[in-house]
């Protein structure tokens, strides 16, 4: 497996969110501040990589008929580990993501990659796949967070940085209010409400389709995965 | 039994905190099986069924097994296994005893295992410390809310099929836009408060 090709696939051509259309619940639900998006992206990246490695290592032992159940147990185990670690070390993130950390179990990206990649490939390639697909997911989350936070709240870097009383940048994990760009009253609150999530993701996917379909005409788009 | 409280929970689950448009749970089946009203209503009915049953089964498992043994950290793993087993069991049971219902729901049942609304409702029941009856009511009404939104959305999508839209927006993005408008409409319910 070519690592460079895998990287480009993860970030663009086979991006889990905008091309494979997986894992949209969390993509739209938690992308309200950069802090949430980064935290969620990194959590999924870690879980995806570890689950891919274990499933690739066990792929010859897992019987074909009950493979989905086996995948879910492996994934649920790692999700529980990450959930407890976050509660212990980054309680602010755990509080603001809430239900969506345990719900990574049913995030279609992880099950989808286990089924379509890790179950068929070696450990090294699966680990790379986990990292690059996780990066692609994180990238989309960060883009959505920046757009929604800027338009909906008028700030950037919410939860990470803020301007302190003396005018310097202060780092505050989960507590910082963000750097205000637009004055109060101008931002459209709708963008950080559910409506904004749907519309931002729609525009992002449309942009991705536009870019990917431009050079090669007539190429078939990735089919919609109904999961 | 506090009827007013149950009513608030039910109304909240159907309209105010709707699983799809307010909490973003169960988006995958919502986008995946909403091309036709018929399939959408089949999926909605299956979700009501599974969400109600999952709430009813996971509550005693949590209260009688996990909490007394101090195993609450195993909740996520246990719940997802229970849901997967439940879905499989319902499928086998319906196939044997109610073939007509099985025909109607058949294809959608296996998909429900990975529906985050089902795991979501069970986890919320635990987080909010609901008692048994409230859990079941929350599960069933959550499913009803899911059915309501997916049927509305499917009828919009059926009409959209014949209308023109920019090339880049074809297919999925324009459907997401429509879903955004449904969410906007449901925001109107957010001011709804029952009994204070």
Tab-separated table of C-alpha atoms in Angstrom:
chain	number	residue	atom	x	y	z
A	1	UNK	CA	0.000	0.000	0.000
A	2	UNK	CA	1.221	3.387	-0.968
A	3	UNK	CA	1.228	5.709	2.052
A	4	UNK	CA	1.044	8.860	-0.058
A	5	UNK	CA	-1.990	7.602	-1.927
A	6	UNK	CA	-3.612	6.618	1.356
A	7	UNK	CA	-3.026	10.112	2.723
A	8	UNK	CA	-4.600	11.791	-0.298
A	9	UNK	CA	-7.499	9.332	-0.170
A	10	UNK	CA	-8.100	10.043	3.505
A	11	UNK	CA	-7.968	13.794	3.126
A	12	UNK	CA	-9.663	14.279	-0.261
A	13	UNK	CA	-10.600	11.538	-2.693
A	14	UNK	CA	-12.058	9.166	-0.110
A	15	UNK	CA	-12.693	11.629	2.682
A	16	UNK	CA	-14.871	9.827	5.239
A	17	UNK	CA	-17.326	12.693	5.670
A	18	UNK	CA	-17.596	14.527	2.379
A	19	UNK	CA	-17.120	11.625	-0.046
A	20	UNK	CA	-18.061	8.456	1.816
A	21	UNK	CA	-20.786	10.346	3.710
A	22	UNK	CA	-20.149	8.532	6.983
A	23	UNK	CA	-20.318	9.739	10.548
A	24	UNK	CA	-22.494	12.744	9.970
A	25	UNK	CA	-24.236	12.787	13.352
A	26	UNK	CA	-21.159	13.918	15.229
A	27	UNK	CA	-19.949	16.108	12.361
A	28	UNK	CA	-23.014	18.298	12.577
A	29	UNK	CA	-23.760	18.027	16.271
A	30	UNK	CA	-20.559	19.081	17.979
A	31	UNK	CA	-18.927	21.505	15.542
A	32	UNK	CA	-19.809	24.677	17.402
A	33	UNK	CA	-16.385	25.633	18.783
A	34	UNK	CA	-12.893	24.734	17.599
A	35	UNK	CA	-12.196	23.064	20.938
A	36	UNK	CA	-15.063	20.597	20.494
A	37	UNK	CA	-14.160	19.819	16.901
A	38	UNK	CA	-10.481	19.196	17.596
A	39	UNK	CA	-11.262	17.102	20.657
A	40	UNK	CA	-13.787	14.967	18.814
A	41	UNK	CA	-11.509	14.606	15.774
A	42	UNK	CA	-8.530	13.487	17.822
A	43	UNK	CA	-10.667	11.065	19.871
A	44	UNK	CA	-12.013	9.459	16.711
A	45	UNK	CA	-8.519	9.360	15.170
A	46	UNK	CA	-7.127	7.507	18.194
A	47	UNK	CA	-10.030	5.061	18.423
A	48	UNK	CA	-10.066	4.439	14.670
A	49	UNK	CA	-6.332	3.723	14.546
A	50	UNK	CA	-6.349	1.400	17.562
A	51	UNK	CA	-9.480	-0.443	16.422
A	52	UNK	CA	-8.024	-0.835	12.912
A	53	UNK	CA	-4.797	-2.298	14.323
A	54	UNK	CA	-6.585	-4.812	16.568
A	55	UNK	CA	-9.050	-5.856	13.878
A	56	UNK	CA	-6.286	-6.263	11.302
A	57	UNK	CA	-4.325	-8.364	13.782
A	58	UNK	CA	-7.325	-10.573	14.504
A	59	UNK	CA	-8.675	-10.719	10.966
A	60	UNK	CA	-7.719	-14.367	10.453
A	61	UNK	CA	-9.293	-15.447	13.752
A	62	UNK	CA	-12.605	-13.556	13.556
A	63	UNK	CA	-15.247	-15.791	11.910
A	64	UNK	CA	-16.923	-14.202	8.937
A	65	UNK	CA	-20.491	-14.662	10.192
A	66	UNK	CA	-20.159	-12.771	13.443
A	67	UNK	CA	-17.561	-10.236	12.343
A	68	UNK	CA	-19.799	-7.196	12.859
A	69	UNK	CA	-20.439	-8.141	16.489
A	70	UNK	CA	-16.697	-8.669	17.013
A	71	UNK	CA	-15.893	-5.286	15.455
A	72	UNK	CA	-18.427	-3.574	17.699
A	73	UNK	CA	-16.987	-5.137	20.855
A	74	UNK	CA	-13.438	-4.052	19.923
A	75	UNK	CA	-14.627	-0.540	19.081
A	76	UNK	CA	-16.771	-0.260	22.215
A	77	UNK	CA	-13.789	-1.278	24.321
A	78	UNK	CA	-11.598	1.488	22.918
A	79	UNK	CA	-14.419	4.034	23.147
A	80	UNK	CA	-14.839	3.227	26.835
A	81	UNK	CA	-11.084	3.656	27.399
A	82	UNK	CA	-11.041	7.032	25.632
A	83	UNK	CA	-14.218	8.126	27.421
A	84	UNK	CA	-12.736	7.374	30.857
A	85	UNK	CA	-9.392	9.006	29.928
A	86	UNK	CA	-11.171	12.187	28.809
A	87	UNK	CA	-13.264	12.276	31.984
A	88	UNK	CA	-10.083	11.995	34.012
A	89	UNK	CA	-7.693	14.283	32.130
A	90	UNK	CA	-9.800	16.708	30.051
A	91	UNK	CA	-13.099	16.976	31.969
A	92	UNK	CA	-14.028	20.189	30.098
A	93	UNK	CA	-14.061	18.323	26.774
A	94	UNK	CA	-15.942	15.408	28.264
A	95	UNK	CA	-18.591	17.778	29.591
A	96	UNK	CA	-19.070	19.686	26.349
A	97	UNK	CA	-19.167	16.630	24.070
A	98	UNK	CA	-21.315	14.680	26.507
A	99	UNK	CA	-23.283	11.928	24.854
A	100	UNK	CA	-21.287	12.055	21.650
A	101	UNK	CA	-18.197	10.401	23.142
A	102	UNK	CA	-19.956	7.083	23.947
A	103	UNK	CA	-21.799	7.408	20.635
A	104	UNK	CA	-18.490	7.056	18.753
A	105	UNK	CA	-19.280	3.325	19.076
A	106	UNK	CA	-21.950	3.632	16.409
A	107	UNK	CA	-20.022	6.156	14.321
A	108	UNK	CA	-20.210	4.597	10.862
A	109	UNK	CA	-16.651	5.695	9.977
A	110	UNK	CA	-15.039	3.265	12.396
A	111	UNK	CA	-17.267	0.308	11.571
A	112	UNK	CA	-17.026	1.167	7.874
A	113	UNK	CA	-13.218	1.217	7.860
A	114	UNK	CA	-13.080	-1.978	9.916
A	115	UNK	CA	-15.321	-3.725	7.424
A	116	UNK	CA	-13.904	-2.315	4.211
A	117	UNK	CA	-10.210	-1.957	5.055
A	118	UNK	CA	-8.874	-3.438	8.282
A	119	UNK	CA	-10.580	-6.800	7.786
A	120	UNK	CA	-8.814	-7.235	4.452
A	121	UNK	CA	-5.373	-5.645	4.950
A	122	UNK	CA	-2.296	-6.029	7.109
A	123	UNK	CA	-1.581	-4.309	10.416
A	124	UNK	CA	0.738	-1.600	9.067
A	125	UNK	CA	-1.541	-0.552	6.248
A	126	UNK	CA	-4.559	-0.583	8.573
A	127	UNK	CA	-2.792	1.632	11.098
A	128	UNK	CA	-1.930	4.110	8.321
A	129	UNK	CA	-5.499	3.964	7.085
A	130	UNK	CA	-6.800	4.717	10.575
A	131	UNK	CA	-4.484	7.722	10.956
A	132	UNK	CA	-5.222	9.198	7.515
A	133	UNK	CA	-8.979	8.643	7.616
A	134	UNK	CA	-8.973	10.099	11.114
A	135	UNK	CA	-7.063	13.125	9.809
A	136	UNK	CA	-9.589	13.561	7.022
A	137	UNK	CA	-12.421	13.482	9.552
A	138	UNK	CA	-10.617	15.938	11.842
A	139	UNK	CA	-9.964	18.261	8.909
A	140	UNK	CA	-13.655	18.442	8.017
A	141	UNK	CA	-14.613	18.956	11.663
A	142	UNK	CA	-12.128	21.817	12.012
A	143	UNK	CA	-13.327	23.493	8.803
A	144	UNK	CA	-16.935	23.229	9.940
A	145	UNK	CA	-16.086	24.525	13.409
A	146	UNK	CA	-14.269	27.557	12.057
A	147	UNK	CA	-17.105	28.459	9.667
A	148	UNK	CA	-19.901	27.895	12.154
A	149	UNK	CA	-18.154	29.547	15.063
A	150	UNK	CA	-17.234	32.600	13.005
A	151	UNK	CA	-20.660	33.092	11.452
A	152	UNK	CA	-22.733	31.976	14.417
A	153	UNK	CA	-20.824	33.402	17.342
A	154	UNK	CA	-18.453	35.928	15.803
A	155	UNK	CA	-15.355	34.369	17.390
A	156	UNK	CA	-12.516	32.096	16.366
A	157	UNK	CA	-10.518	29.562	18.395
A	158	UNK	CA	-13.312	29.189	20.960
A	159	UNK	CA	-12.328	27.008	23.880
A	160	UNK	CA	-8.630	27.372	23.124
A	161	UNK	CA	-7.570	31.029	23.165
A	162	UNK	CA	-8.938	34.352	24.354
A	163	UNK	CA	-7.665	37.870	24.783
A	164	UNK	CA	-6.852	38.496	28.433
A	165	UNK	CA	-7.320	41.732	30.377
A	166	UNK	CA	-3.825	42.949	29.534
A	167	UNK	CA	-4.330	42.352	25.828
A	168	UNK	CA	-2.257	39.202	25.567
A	169	UNK	CA	-3.490	35.904	24.211
A	170	UNK	CA	-4.453	33.587	27.047
A	171	UNK	CA	-4.673	29.830	26.652
A	172	UNK	CA	-7.703	28.317	28.371
A	173	UNK	CA	-8.617	24.727	27.628
A	174	UNK	CA	-12.392	24.577	27.320
A	175	UNK	CA	-13.000	27.799	29.198
A	176	UNK	CA	-11.672	30.482	26.849
A	177	UNK	CA	-14.355	32.454	25.057
A	178	UNK	CA	-12.432	32.758	21.785
A	179	UNK	CA	-11.111	35.798	19.924
A	180	UNK	CA	-13.982	38.045	18.923
A	181	UNK	CA	-13.895	39.117	15.267
A	182	UNK	CA	-17.464	40.200	14.585
A	183	UNK	CA	-19.070	42.554	17.132
A	184	UNK	CA	-21.993	41.268	19.182
A	185	UNK	CA	-25.358	41.382	17.459
A	186	UNK	CA	-24.045	40.797	13.950
A	187	UNK	CA	-23.492	36.992	13.996
A	188	UNK	CA	-26.387	34.779	12.912
A	189	UNK	CA	-27.226	32.592	15.868
A	190	UNK	CA	-28.791	30.050	13.515
A	191	UNK	CA	-25.368	28.933	12.351
A	192	UNK	CA	-24.532	27.324	15.702
A	193	UNK	CA	-28.027	25.848	15.988
A	194	UNK	CA	-28.859	22.562	14.174
A	195	UNK	CA	-29.908	24.432	11.019
A	196	UNK	CA	-26.404	25.796	10.581
A	197	UNK	CA	-24.940	22.311	10.892
A	198	UNK	CA	-27.029	20.946	8.045
A	199	UNK	CA	-26.418	23.930	5.778
A	200	UNK	CA	-22.661	24.175	6.413
A	201	UNK	CA	-22.174	20.472	5.714
A	202	UNK	CA	-24.305	20.728	2.564
A	203	UNK	CA	-22.141	23.560	1.249
A	204	UNK	CA	-18.929	21.710	2.146
A	205	UNK	CA	-20.002	18.523	0.372
A	206	UNK	CA	-21.146	20.531	-2.646
A	207	UNK	CA	-17.765	22.287	-2.765
A	208	UNK	CA	-15.990	18.941	-2.522
A	209	UNK	CA	-18.104	17.472	-5.321
A	210	UNK	CA	-17.417	20.527	-7.451
A	211	UNK	CA	-13.651	20.281	-6.948
A	212	UNK	CA	-13.427	16.506	-7.361
A	213	UNK	CA	-15.614	16.391	-10.465
A	214	UNK	CA	-13.925	19.249	-12.242
A	215	UNK	CA	-10.814	17.681	-13.801
A	216	UNK	CA	-12.275	14.344	-14.834
A	217	UNK	CA	-15.716	14.679	-16.313
A	218	UNK	CA	-18.145	11.795	-16.321
A	219	UNK	CA	-16.473	10.097	-13.402
A	220	UNK	CA	-19.001	8.464	-11.157
A	221	UNK	CA	-19.479	9.999	-7.743
A	222	UNK	CA	-19.033	7.912	-4.631
A	223	UNK	CA	-22.326	6.211	-4.047
A	224	UNK	CA	-24.340	7.094	-1.010
A	225	UNK	CA	-23.789	4.659	1.766
A	226	UNK	CA	-26.998	3.974	3.627
A	227	UNK	CA	-26.037	3.130	7.171
B	1	UNK	CA	-47.051	8.225	38.704
B	2	UNK	CA	-46.775	11.798	37.576
B	3	UNK	CA	-48.770	12.155	34.390
B	4	UNK	CA	-47.757	15.752	33.791
B	5	UNK	CA	-44.107	14.775	33.941
B	6	UNK	CA	-44.635	11.914	31.483
B	7	UNK	CA	-46.486	14.228	29.135
B	8	UNK	CA	-43.610	16.722	29.252
B	9	UNK	CA	-41.097	13.974	28.491
B	10	UNK	CA	-43.218	12.708	25.598
B	11	UNK	CA	-43.815	16.118	24.063
B	12	UNK	CA	-40.146	16.958	24.480
B	13	UNK	CA	-39.044	13.800	22.706
B	14	UNK	CA	-41.466	14.261	19.812
B	15	UNK	CA	-41.230	17.981	19.122
B	16	UNK	CA	-38.942	20.118	21.254
B	17	UNK	CA	-35.856	17.900	21.536
B	18	UNK	CA	-36.547	15.824	18.460
B	19	UNK	CA	-33.874	13.192	18.027
B	20	UNK	CA	-33.033	14.076	14.450
B	21	UNK	CA	-33.433	17.795	14.009
B	22	UNK	CA	-32.553	19.005	17.489
B	23	UNK	CA	-30.103	16.421	18.823
B	24	UNK	CA	-28.511	15.131	15.613
B	25	UNK	CA	-28.996	11.484	16.509
B	26	UNK	CA	-29.804	8.965	13.805
B	27	UNK	CA	-28.756	11.113	10.861
B	28	UNK	CA	-27.372	8.171	8.864
B	29	UNK	CA	-30.682	6.280	8.435
B	30	UNK	CA	-32.433	9.641	8.170
B	31	UNK	CA	-30.427	10.527	5.063
B	32	UNK	CA	-30.053	6.963	3.821
B	33	UNK	CA	-33.616	5.638	3.735
B	34	UNK	CA	-35.631	8.767	3.099
B	35	UNK	CA	-35.925	8.635	-0.661
B	36	UNK	CA	-39.486	7.297	-0.579
B	37	UNK	CA	-42.290	7.851	1.924
B	38	UNK	CA	-43.038	4.129	2.109
B	39	UNK	CA	-39.531	3.026	3.036
B	40	UNK	CA	-39.192	5.971	5.382
B	41	UNK	CA	-42.316	5.042	7.304
B	42	UNK	CA	-41.166	1.403	7.469
B	43	UNK	CA	-37.879	2.528	8.973
B	44	UNK	CA	-39.682	4.867	11.373
B	45	UNK	CA	-41.944	2.081	12.642
B	46	UNK	CA	-38.980	-0.253	13.130
B	47	UNK	CA	-37.178	2.483	15.082
B	48	UNK	CA	-40.178	3.066	17.403
B	49	UNK	CA	-40.289	-0.668	18.073
B	50	UNK	CA	-36.577	-1.078	18.784
B	51	UNK	CA	-36.192	2.146	20.790
B	52	UNK	CA	-39.107	1.218	23.056
B	53	UNK	CA	-37.860	-2.324	23.598
B	54	UNK	CA	-34.226	-1.279	24.068
B	55	UNK	CA	-35.251	1.244	26.744
B	56	UNK	CA	-37.365	-1.409	28.485
B	57	UNK	CA	-34.572	-3.987	28.477
B	58	UNK	CA	-31.553	-1.805	29.239
B	59	UNK	CA	-33.172	-0.189	32.292
B	60	UNK	CA	-33.362	-3.389	34.380
B	61	UNK	CA	-29.933	-4.478	33.131
B	62	UNK	CA	-28.430	-1.228	34.344
B	63	UNK	CA	-30.323	-1.030	37.657
B	64	UNK	CA	-30.191	-4.699	38.626
B	65	UNK	CA	-26.823	-5.824	37.256
B	66	UNK	CA	-24.411	-2.995	36.419
B	67	UNK	CA	-25.115	-0.630	39.325
B	68	UNK	CA	-25.076	-3.226	42.174
B	69	UNK	CA	-21.877	-4.777	40.812
B	70	UNK	CA	-20.195	-1.403	40.341
B	71	UNK	CA	-19.725	-1.998	36.616
B	72	UNK	CA	-21.237	1.263	35.370
B	73	UNK	CA	-18.104	1.945	33.313
B	74	UNK	CA	-19.163	-0.998	31.128
B	75	UNK	CA	-22.436	0.724	30.169
B	76	UNK	CA	-21.513	1.578	26.588
B	77	UNK	CA	-20.226	-1.907	25.797
B	78	UNK	CA	-23.181	-3.614	27.470
B	79	UNK	CA	-25.788	-1.421	25.838
B	80	UNK	CA	-24.464	-1.828	22.312
B	81	UNK	CA	-24.278	-5.602	22.764
B	82	UNK	CA	-27.823	-5.681	24.145
B	83	UNK	CA	-29.071	-3.602	21.219
B	84	UNK	CA	-27.297	-5.777	18.647
B	85	UNK	CA	-28.637	-8.956	20.237
B	86	UNK	CA	-32.109	-7.438	20.569
B	87	UNK	CA	-32.240	-6.465	16.915
B	88	UNK	CA	-31.108	-9.920	15.867
B	89	UNK	CA	-33.649	-11.547	18.176
B	90	UNK	CA	-36.527	-9.351	16.986
B	91	UNK	CA	-35.634	-10.216	13.426
B	92	UNK	CA	-35.754	-13.959	14.104
B	93	UNK	CA	-38.938	-13.662	16.162
B	94	UNK	CA	-40.786	-11.625	13.545
B	95	UNK	CA	-39.693	-13.975	10.788
B	96	UNK	CA	-41.243	-16.940	12.630
B	97	UNK	CA	-44.385	-15.492	14.132
B	98	UNK	CA	-45.355	-12.346	12.238
B	99	UNK	CA	-44.237	-12.749	8.631
B	100	UNK	CA	-46.327	-9.809	7.441
B	101	UNK	CA	-44.678	-7.378	9.880
B	102	UNK	CA	-41.310	-8.936	9.042
B	103	UNK	CA	-41.922	-8.237	5.358
B	104	UNK	CA	-42.689	-4.627	6.185
B	105	UNK	CA	-39.727	-3.995	8.491
B	106	UNK	CA	-37.333	-6.717	7.351
B	107	UNK	CA	-34.709	-4.768	5.458
B	108	UNK	CA	-34.492	-1.959	7.988
B	109	UNK	CA	-34.069	-4.000	11.131
B	110	UNK	CA	-30.347	-4.855	10.753
B	111	UNK	CA	-29.579	-1.214	9.940
B	112	UNK	CA	-30.949	-0.142	13.297
B	113	UNK	CA	-28.010	-1.609	15.227
B	114	UNK	CA	-25.834	1.220	13.983
B	115	UNK	CA	-28.508	3.861	14.471
B	116	UNK	CA	-27.132	6.216	17.071
B	117	UNK	CA	-30.630	7.260	18.142
B	118	UNK	CA	-31.145	3.850	19.760
B	119	UNK	CA	-27.901	3.885	21.724
B	120	UNK	CA	-28.511	7.582	22.375
B	121	UNK	CA	-31.927	7.061	23.939
B	122	UNK	CA	-30.635	4.323	26.243
B	123	UNK	CA	-27.652	6.400	27.366
B	124	UNK	CA	-29.889	9.428	27.954
B	125	UNK	CA	-32.269	7.338	30.064
B	126	UNK	CA	-29.326	6.443	32.278
B	127	UNK	CA	-27.892	9.958	32.351
B	128	UNK	CA	-31.219	11.550	33.273
B	129	UNK	CA	-31.966	8.874	35.899
B	130	UNK	CA	-35.362	8.117	34.419
B	131	UNK	CA	-37.435	5.427	36.127
B	132	UNK	CA	-38.699	2.420	34.193
B	133	UNK	CA	-41.969	3.910	32.888
B	134	UNK	CA	-40.392	7.227	31.943
B	135	UNK	CA	-37.607	5.382	30.091
B	136	UNK	CA	-40.069	3.393	28.025
B	137	UNK	CA	-42.184	6.485	27.310
B	138	UNK	CA	-39.057	8.423	26.298
B	139	UNK	CA	-37.958	5.568	24.014
B	140	UNK	CA	-41.317	5.162	22.289
B	141	UNK	CA	-41.997	8.886	21.870
B	142	UNK	CA	-38.441	9.429	20.664
B	143	UNK	CA	-39.197	6.864	17.975
B	144	UNK	CA	-42.446	8.652	17.130
B	145	UNK	CA	-40.523	11.897	16.709
B	146	UNK	CA	-38.096	10.074	14.402
B	147	UNK	CA	-41.005	8.701	12.339
B	148	UNK	CA	-42.597	12.147	12.086
B	149	UNK	CA	-39.472	13.885	10.824
B	150	UNK	CA	-38.355	11.116	8.454
B	151	UNK	CA	-41.796	10.984	6.802
B	152	UNK	CA	-41.931	14.771	6.401
B	153	UNK	CA	-38.432	14.754	4.953
B	154	UNK	CA	-39.128	11.842	2.600
B	155	UNK	CA	-42.143	13.597	1.135
B	156	UNK	CA	-40.042	16.710	0.537
B	157	UNK	CA	-37.361	14.603	-1.129
B	158	UNK	CA	-39.871	12.879	-3.405
B	159	UNK	CA	-40.900	16.262	-4.741
B	160	UNK	CA	-37.339	17.515	-5.001
B	161	UNK	CA	-36.358	14.735	-7.356
B	162	UNK	CA	-37.871	16.506	-10.339
B	163	UNK	CA	-36.697	20.012	-9.608
B	164	UNK	CA	-33.520	21.524	-10.958
B	165	UNK	CA	-30.574	22.478	-8.815
B	166	UNK	CA	-26.932	23.482	-9.382
B	167	UNK	CA	-24.755	20.570	-10.515
B	168	UNK	CA	-22.475	20.573	-7.495
B	169	UNK	CA	-25.475	20.385	-5.169
B	170	UNK	CA	-27.053	17.415	-6.897
B	171	UNK	CA	-27.939	14.455	-4.746
B	172	UNK	CA	-26.742	14.606	-1.202
B	173	UNK	CA	-25.992	18.284	-0.545
B	174	UNK	CA	-29.395	19.528	-1.658
B	175	UNK	CA	-31.031	16.902	0.561
B	176	UNK	CA	-28.971	18.197	3.484
B	177	UNK	CA	-30.169	21.724	2.682
B	178	UNK	CA	-33.762	20.514	2.788
B	179	UNK	CA	-33.045	18.789	6.092
B	180	UNK	CA	-31.703	22.105	7.357
B	181	UNK	CA	-34.996	23.773	6.475
B	182	UNK	CA	-36.931	21.031	8.287
B	183	UNK	CA	-34.698	21.660	11.298
B	184	UNK	CA	-35.433	25.376	11.010
B	185	UNK	CA	-39.167	24.641	11.023
B	186	UNK	CA	-38.792	22.446	14.091
B	187	UNK	CA	-36.912	25.234	15.870
B	188	UNK	CA	-40.314	26.869	16.175
B	189	UNK	CA	-41.176	24.276	18.793
B	190	UNK	CA	-38.198	25.130	20.951
B	191	UNK	CA	-40.137	27.790	22.836
B	192	UNK	CA	-42.817	25.271	23.733
B	193	UNK	CA	-43.032	24.754	27.493
B	194	UNK	CA	-45.533	22.554	29.228
B	195	UNK	CA	-46.512	23.239	32.850
B	196	UNK	CA	-43.723	25.754	33.401
